[in-house]
Coordinates of C-alpha atoms in Angstrom, one line a residue:
M1 CA 105.9 101.5 61.3
R2 CA 103.1 99.4 59.7
P3 CA 103.2 100.1 56.5
C4 CA 99.5 97.6 56.3
W5 CA 97.7 100.2 58.9
R6 CA 98.3 103.1 57.1
I7 CA 95.7 101.3 53.9
K8 CA 93.7 101.2 56.3
A9 CA 93.7 104.1 56.6
S10 CA 93.4 105.6 54.0
F11 CA 90.6 103.3 52.7
R12 CA 88.8 104.1 56.3
L13 CA 88.1 108.1 54.3
T14 CA 85.0 108.4 52.2
I15 CA 84.9 110.6 49.7
K16 CA 82.2 112.9 49.1
T17 CA 82.3 115.2 46.4
R18 CA 79.4 117.0 44.7
S19 CA 80.5 115.0 41.7
F20 CA 81.6 111.1 43.4
T21 CA 80.9 109.4 45.3
V22 CA 82.4 106.1 47.2
S23 CA 79.6 103.4 47.9
T24 CA 80.5 101.9 51.4
R25 CA 80.8 98.6 48.7
S26 CA 83.7 99.9 47.0
C27 CA 85.1 101.3 50.7
Q28 CA 85.1 97.5 52.2
R29 CA 86.4 96.1 48.4
L30 CA 89.3 98.2 49.0
K31 CA 89.6 97.4 52.9
A32 CA 90.2 94.0 51.8
A33 CA 92.6 94.5 49.6
S34 CA 94.3 96.5 51.5
S35 CA 97.3 93.3 52.1
E36 CA 98.0 94.8 48.1
F37 CA 100.6 97.4 48.6
S38 CA 102.7 98.2 45.7
R39 CA 106.7 99.5 46.3
Q40 CA 106.2 99.9 42.8
L41 CA 104.0 102.6 43.6
E42 CA 105.4 106.2 45.1
D43 CA 103.0 105.6 48.3
I44 CA 99.9 104.7 49.8
H45 CA 98.1 107.9 48.1
M46 CA 98.5 106.5 45.0
N47 CA 98.0 103.0 45.8
V48 CA 95.1 103.9 46.5
E49 CA 94.0 105.1 43.3
A50 CA 95.5 102.4 41.4
R51 CA 93.5 100.2 43.9
L52 CA 89.6 102.1 43.4
A53 CA 91.0 102.5 39.1
T54 CA 90.7 98.6 38.8
L55 CA 87.5 98.4 40.5
I56 CA 86.0 101.5 39.0
G57 CA 88.2 102.7 35.5
P58 CA 89.0 105.9 34.7
A59 CA 86.8 107.5 37.6
A60 CA 89.8 107.3 39.6
G61 CA 91.9 109.7 38.3
R62 CA 89.1 111.6 40.5
L63 CA 90.4 111.2 43.5
H64 CA 93.6 114.0 44.2
T65 CA 90.9 116.4 42.8
A66 CA 91.0 120.0 45.1
R67 CA 93.2 117.9 47.0
S68 CA 96.7 117.2 47.7
R69 CA 99.2 114.2 50.7
N70 CA 99.1 117.3 53.0
D71 CA 95.6 117.6 53.6
Q72 CA 94.9 113.5 52.9
V73 CA 97.6 112.5 54.7
A74 CA 96.0 115.4 57.9
L75 CA 92.9 113.6 57.7
D76 CA 93.3 109.9 57.4
F77 CA 95.8 110.5 60.6
R78 CA 93.2 112.9 62.2
L79 CA 90.7 110.2 61.9
W80 CA 92.6 107.7 63.9
V81 CA 93.4 109.2 66.4
K82 CA 90.1 110.2 67.3
E83 CA 88.9 107.0 66.3
E84 CA 91.6 106.1 69.0
L85 CA 90.3 108.5 71.4
Q86 CA 87.4 107.3 71.6
K87 CA 88.0 103.9 73.0
C88 CA 90.6 105.2 75.3
E89 CA 87.6 106.7 76.3
G90 CA 85.5 103.2 76.5
M91 CA 88.4 101.8 78.2
L92 CA 88.9 104.4 81.1
T93 CA 85.3 104.3 81.6
S94 CA 85.5 100.5 82.5
L95 CA 88.7 100.7 84.8
I96 CA 87.2 103.3 86.9
A97 CA 83.9 101.1 87.5
A98 CA 86.8 98.7 88.4
F99 CA 87.5 100.6 91.4
L100 CA 83.9 101.7 91.7
D101 CA 82.7 98.1 92.8
R102 CA 86.4 97.2 94.6
A103 CA 85.5 100.8 96.7
E104 CA 82.0 99.8 97.9
E105 CA 83.3 96.4 98.4
H106 CA 85.8 98.1 100.9
A107 CA 83.7 101.1 101.4
E108 CA 84.7 100.2 105.9
T109 CA 88.5 98.2 105.1
V110 CA 90.9 100.2 107.3
M111 CA 94.2 99.9 105.9
P112 CA 97.1 103.5 106.6
G113 CA 97.1 105.8 104.4
F114 CA 101.4 107.0 103.6
T115 CA 102.8 110.1 102.6
H116 CA 106.3 109.5 102.1
L117 CA 105.4 106.1 103.0
Q118 CA 105.6 106.6 105.6
T119 CA 102.7 105.2 108.0
A120 CA 100.3 109.0 108.2
Q121 CA 97.2 107.9 109.2
P122 CA 94.3 105.1 108.6
V123 CA 92.2 105.1 106.4
T124 CA 90.3 103.1 103.9
F125 CA 90.5 100.6 100.8
G126 CA 87.8 102.4 99.9
H127 CA 89.5 106.0 99.7
H128 CA 92.7 104.6 98.5
C129 CA 90.4 103.5 95.0
M130 CA 88.6 106.6 95.3
A131 CA 91.4 108.3 94.0
Y132 CA 92.5 106.8 91.6
V133 CA 89.0 107.1 90.3
E134 CA 89.5 110.9 90.1
M135 CA 92.5 110.2 89.3
F136 CA 91.2 107.9 85.8
G137 CA 88.5 110.7 85.6
R138 CA 90.9 113.1 84.8
D139 CA 92.3 111.5 82.1
R140 CA 89.1 110.6 80.2
Q141 CA 88.1 114.6 80.6
R142 CA 91.0 114.8 79.1
V143 CA 90.3 112.2 76.4
R144 CA 87.3 113.9 75.5
H145 CA 88.4 117.5 75.6
A146 CA 90.9 115.9 72.5
I147 CA 88.2 115.0 70.8
E148 CA 86.2 118.1 71.1
H149 CA 89.4 120.2 69.8
M150 CA 90.1 118.6 66.5
D151 CA 86.9 117.1 65.2
E152 CA 88.1 119.1 62.3
S153 CA 87.6 118.6 58.9
P154 CA 91.4 118.8 56.9
I155 CA 90.2 117.8 53.1
G156 CA 89.9 120.7 51.4
A157 CA 93.3 122.5 52.9
A158 CA 95.0 121.2 49.7
A159 CA 99.3 121.2 49.6
L160 CA 98.6 124.5 51.9
A161 CA 96.9 127.3 50.3
G162 CA 93.4 125.4 50.0
T163 CA 92.3 125.5 46.2
G164 CA 89.9 127.3 42.6
F165 CA 87.7 123.9 42.3
P166 CA 84.6 124.7 43.5
I167 CA 84.3 121.7 46.9
D168 CA 82.2 122.4 49.9
R169 CA 84.0 121.8 53.0
H170 CA 81.1 121.3 54.9
M171 CA 79.6 118.9 53.6
T172 CA 82.3 117.1 53.1
A173 CA 83.9 117.5 56.7
K174 CA 80.0 115.9 58.2
A175 CA 80.2 113.0 56.0
L176 CA 83.7 112.5 57.3
G177 CA 82.5 112.7 61.4
F178 CA 83.8 115.8 61.8
R179 CA 81.3 119.0 63.7
E180 CA 82.8 121.9 61.0
P181 CA 86.2 122.0 58.7
T182 CA 90.1 123.2 59.9
R183 CA 89.7 127.1 59.4
N184 CA 93.1 128.1 58.0
S185 CA 94.8 126.4 55.6
I186 CA 98.5 127.5 56.1
D187 CA 98.0 125.8 60.0
T188 CA 95.8 122.6 58.6
V189 CA 98.3 120.7 56.8
S190 CA 101.4 121.6 59.4
D191 CA 99.6 120.8 62.3
R192 CA 100.4 117.9 64.5
D193 CA 98.5 119.6 68.3
F194 CA 96.2 116.4 67.7
A195 CA 99.4 113.7 67.8
L196 CA 100.9 115.7 70.3
E197 CA 97.7 116.3 72.5
F198 CA 97.1 112.5 72.3
L199 CA 100.5 111.5 73.1
S200 CA 100.3 114.2 76.3
I201 CA 97.1 112.2 77.9
A202 CA 99.0 109.2 77.5
S203 CA 102.4 110.0 79.1
I204 CA 99.5 111.7 81.9
C205 CA 97.8 107.8 81.9
A206 CA 100.7 106.3 81.8
V207 CA 102.1 107.9 84.4
H208 CA 99.4 107.1 86.4
L209 CA 99.4 103.4 85.8
S210 CA 102.1 103.1 86.3
R211 CA 101.7 104.6 90.2
L212 CA 98.8 102.4 90.7
A213 CA 101.2 99.7 89.7
E214 CA 104.4 99.9 92.1
E215 CA 101.5 100.7 94.9
I216 CA 100.6 97.0 93.1
V217 CA 104.1 95.8 93.6
I218 CA 104.8 97.1 97.3
W219 CA 101.4 96.1 98.4
S220 CA 101.9 91.7 96.8
T221 CA 105.4 91.5 98.7
P222 CA 105.6 89.1 101.8
Q223 CA 106.2 93.0 103.5
F224 CA 103.3 93.9 103.1
G225 CA 100.6 91.5 102.3
F226 CA 97.6 93.6 101.6
V227 CA 96.9 92.1 98.1
R228 CA 97.6 88.7 96.3
L229 CA 97.5 87.9 92.4
S230 CA 96.1 85.6 91.0
D231 CA 98.3 83.1 88.1
A232 CA 96.2 85.2 85.2
F233 CA 98.5 88.0 86.1
S234 CA 102.0 86.6 88.1
T235 CA 104.8 84.8 87.2
G236 CA 106.4 82.1 89.4
S237 CA 110.5 81.9 89.6
S238 CA 112.6 79.7 87.3
I239 CA 115.0 78.4 90.9
M240 CA 113.1 80.5 93.6
P241 CA 109.4 78.0 94.3
Q242 CA 108.0 80.2 96.9
K243 CA 108.0 82.9 94.4
K244 CA 105.5 84.5 92.9
N245 CA 106.5 87.7 91.0
P246 CA 103.8 90.8 90.0
D247 CA 105.2 90.5 86.0
A248 CA 102.2 92.4 84.4
A249 CA 102.8 95.1 87.7
E250 CA 105.3 95.7 86.4
L251 CA 105.6 95.8 82.6
V252 CA 102.5 97.9 83.2
R253 CA 104.8 100.5 85.0
A254 CA 107.9 100.2 82.3
K255 CA 105.9 101.3 79.6
T256 CA 105.8 104.6 80.9
G257 CA 108.9 105.4 79.9
R258 CA 108.2 104.4 76.4
I259 CA 104.7 106.4 76.4
N260 CA 106.6 109.9 77.5
G261 CA 109.7 108.8 74.9
S262 CA 107.2 109.2 72.6
L263 CA 106.0 112.8 73.6
I264 CA 109.1 114.1 73.6
A265 CA 110.5 112.7 70.6
L266 CA 107.6 114.0 68.7
L267 CA 108.1 117.2 70.6
T268 CA 111.6 117.6 69.3
V269 CA 110.3 116.7 65.5
M270 CA 107.9 119.9 65.5
K271 CA 110.3 122.3 67.4
G272 CA 112.4 123.6 64.5
L273 CA 110.0 123.0 61.5
P274 CA 108.5 126.2 59.7
L275 CA 105.4 125.7 57.7
A276 CA 103.5 124.4 56.4
Y277 CA 104.7 120.8 55.9
S278 CA 108.3 119.3 55.6
K279 CA 108.8 115.8 55.4
D280 CA 109.6 115.5 59.3
M281 CA 106.0 115.3 59.5
Q282 CA 106.2 111.4 58.0
E283 CA 108.0 110.4 61.9
D284 CA 104.8 111.7 63.8
K285 CA 103.9 107.8 62.9
E286 CA 105.6 105.9 65.1
Q287 CA 105.6 107.6 67.8
V288 CA 101.9 107.9 68.5
F289 CA 101.4 103.8 66.7
D290 CA 102.8 102.5 69.3
S291 CA 102.1 104.9 73.3
A292 CA 98.4 103.3 71.2
E293 CA 98.9 100.1 71.3
S294 CA 100.7 100.7 74.7
L295 CA 98.8 102.5 76.7
E296 CA 95.2 100.1 75.8
L297 CA 97.7 97.8 77.0
A298 CA 98.4 99.1 79.8
I299 CA 95.0 100.2 80.3
A300 CA 94.1 97.0 79.8
A301 CA 96.9 94.3 82.4
M302 CA 95.4 97.7 85.4
T303 CA 91.0 96.8 84.0
G304 CA 92.1 93.2 85.0
M305 CA 94.7 93.0 87.7
V306 CA 91.4 95.3 89.6
R307 CA 89.1 93.7 89.7
D308 CA 91.1 90.4 89.8
M309 CA 93.7 90.5 93.0
T310 CA 92.5 89.7 96.2
I311 CA 91.9 92.0 99.2
R312 CA 93.7 90.8 102.5
A313 CA 92.5 93.3 104.7
D314 CA 92.9 91.9 108.1
R315 CA 96.6 92.4 106.9
M316 CA 95.2 96.1 105.6
K317 CA 93.4 96.5 109.6
A318 CA 97.3 95.2 111.2
A319 CA 99.4 97.3 109.2
A320 CA 96.8 100.6 109.7
G321 CA 97.2 101.2 113.5
S322 CA 101.3 100.7 112.8
G323 CA 103.8 103.8 113.1
Y324 CA 100.8 105.4 115.6
S325 CA 98.9 107.0 113.1
T326 CA 96.2 107.4 115.0
A327 CA 98.7 109.8 116.6
T328 CA 96.8 113.1 115.0
D329 CA 93.4 111.4 116.2
L330 CA 94.6 112.2 119.6
A331 CA 96.2 115.8 119.1
D332 CA 93.5 117.2 117.7
W333 CA 90.9 115.4 120.0
L334 CA 93.5 118.0 123.1
V335 CA 92.2 121.1 120.6
R336 CA 88.4 119.9 120.5
E337 CA 87.7 118.3 123.7
A338 CA 91.2 120.5 126.3
G339 CA 90.5 123.2 124.4
L340 CA 94.3 123.3 123.5
P341 CA 96.7 125.5 120.2
F342 CA 97.6 122.4 118.0
R343 CA 100.9 123.3 118.7
D344 CA 100.8 122.6 122.4
A345 CA 98.6 119.1 121.4
H346 CA 101.0 118.9 119.2
H347 CA 104.2 118.4 121.8
V348 CA 101.3 116.9 124.4
T349 CA 100.8 113.7 121.7
G350 CA 104.5 114.0 120.7
R351 CA 105.3 113.3 124.5
A352 CA 102.5 110.4 123.8
V353 CA 104.5 108.9 121.3
A354 CA 107.8 108.9 123.0
L355 CA 106.0 107.4 125.2
A356 CA 104.5 104.6 124.0
E357 CA 108.0 103.6 122.2
Q358 CA 108.9 103.9 125.4
K359 CA 107.2 100.8 126.7
A360 CA 106.4 99.1 123.6
C361 CA 103.6 99.7 123.0
E362 CA 100.0 101.5 121.2
L363 CA 98.6 104.8 122.0
A364 CA 95.7 102.8 122.1
E365 CA 97.5 101.1 125.0
L366 CA 98.7 104.0 127.3
S367 CA 96.6 103.3 130.9
L368 CA 95.3 106.3 131.4
A369 CA 97.5 107.3 134.4
D370 CA 99.9 107.6 131.7
L371 CA 98.1 110.5 129.4
Q372 CA 97.3 111.9 132.7
A373 CA 101.3 112.1 133.4
I374 CA 101.7 113.9 129.8
H375 CA 98.5 115.8 130.8
P376 CA 95.5 116.2 133.7
D377 CA 93.0 117.4 131.0
I378 CA 93.2 113.5 129.7
T379 CA 90.0 111.8 129.9
D380 CA 89.4 108.0 129.6
K381 CA 87.2 109.6 126.7
V382 CA 89.8 109.9 124.5
F383 CA 90.0 106.3 124.6
G384 CA 86.8 106.8 121.2
V385 CA 89.6 107.8 119.5
L386 CA 92.5 106.0 119.0
T387 CA 91.4 102.9 117.7
V388 CA 91.9 103.0 113.3
E389 CA 88.2 102.7 112.6
A390 CA 86.8 105.0 115.5
S391 CA 89.6 107.7 113.3
V392 CA 88.3 107.1 109.8
A393 CA 84.3 107.3 110.8
S394 CA 85.7 110.3 112.3
R395 CA 87.3 111.9 109.1
T396 CA 84.4 113.2 107.6
S397 CA 84.6 116.4 106.0
F398 CA 83.9 116.3 101.7
G399 CA 86.3 113.9 100.2
G400 CA 87.4 113.1 103.2
T401 CA 87.8 108.9 104.0
A402 CA 84.8 107.8 106.3
P403 CA 83.0 105.5 104.8
S404 CA 79.5 107.0 104.5
E405 CA 82.3 109.8 102.7
V406 CA 83.3 107.2 100.2
R407 CA 80.1 105.7 99.5
M408 CA 78.6 109.4 99.2
Q409 CA 81.4 109.3 96.4
I410 CA 80.5 106.0 95.1
A411 CA 77.4 106.8 94.5
W412 CA 78.0 111.2 93.1
W413 CA 80.7 109.3 90.0
R414 CA 78.0 106.2 89.6
T415 CA 75.8 109.2 88.1
R416 CA 78.5 109.9 85.8
N417 CA 79.0 108.3 82.4

């Protein structure tokens, strides 16, 4: 737990009612005194009140009027989670920008596309980068929706039933930076949906980061050699001088289990609680604080890695043509040019791949006579689609891997904020 944080969170609260205002200067002095937490007092709320009393005198005793610890802690926690979501939004925007720059730089860099981690069809590295732009773009959108969902002020709900004091919850909500006050006092003090939603968003984002980390780990192996990480994001072995370990990516991958565990932990805490407040809910903070710290670290590390890593286009291109990755292009050509039904074209292509395997050569290295022996309608025009460059250039459907499409998607994302 981070008790010092709790003090700082409470100090963020700007207290403003019709009869009582704590000046900005006083709040600054409270914040500066955050290290003076006394365990002789019952909790953080009493510490704030005691500290305020030393600054402004007996008027501090009015601090608890029309309030309860239940709505106060709900307020503090919402303020913190809202601020954290806003921070995550900015960090995700930076990560997306890093991918857009790499995608633009490598819109024509050919690499193998995989399914089942087996070579499937050639794609461009720019297109692959844009897949992550889409993923992290959805994460950012979820963050924005979460901010909108939670933009309601709990203060004034008191213990669970509201208050008889003539308070103006709408004014207080605006003073605290919320859109409006919550609408049911019982739900207000028992609600931790905003914390669960934060953890849910964090978990999904962490999964995306972990998938990327896994690819970087694979790509940086000598067997693939698609990327090279600098010393800033890798370490050497203590006994094997030739090794360069992608430690940063591995740690990002590991953080996912920790964040996912926090989501399950808080869901389990909340699942059996009757309305309204129960002390069980005190267990919400540790999970959220830890996940926020882990997620921030993972996003920052991954943004750095994306910008830092050296792309080895030669290795990518060499691998792009392996495993007969242009076989689908041959089948498509047979459908377009020879008029074959796709199932027949698939069968013909399978025979061509088998012949290439027998001859230990690539499809493009088969002779026209070889191909015509499999199907007489094949002409020399077929060789125009059997290179990896021709393959990616032909995928011009919306959202496809053709460089022209990749650049169009980059331009669209550049207009998003």
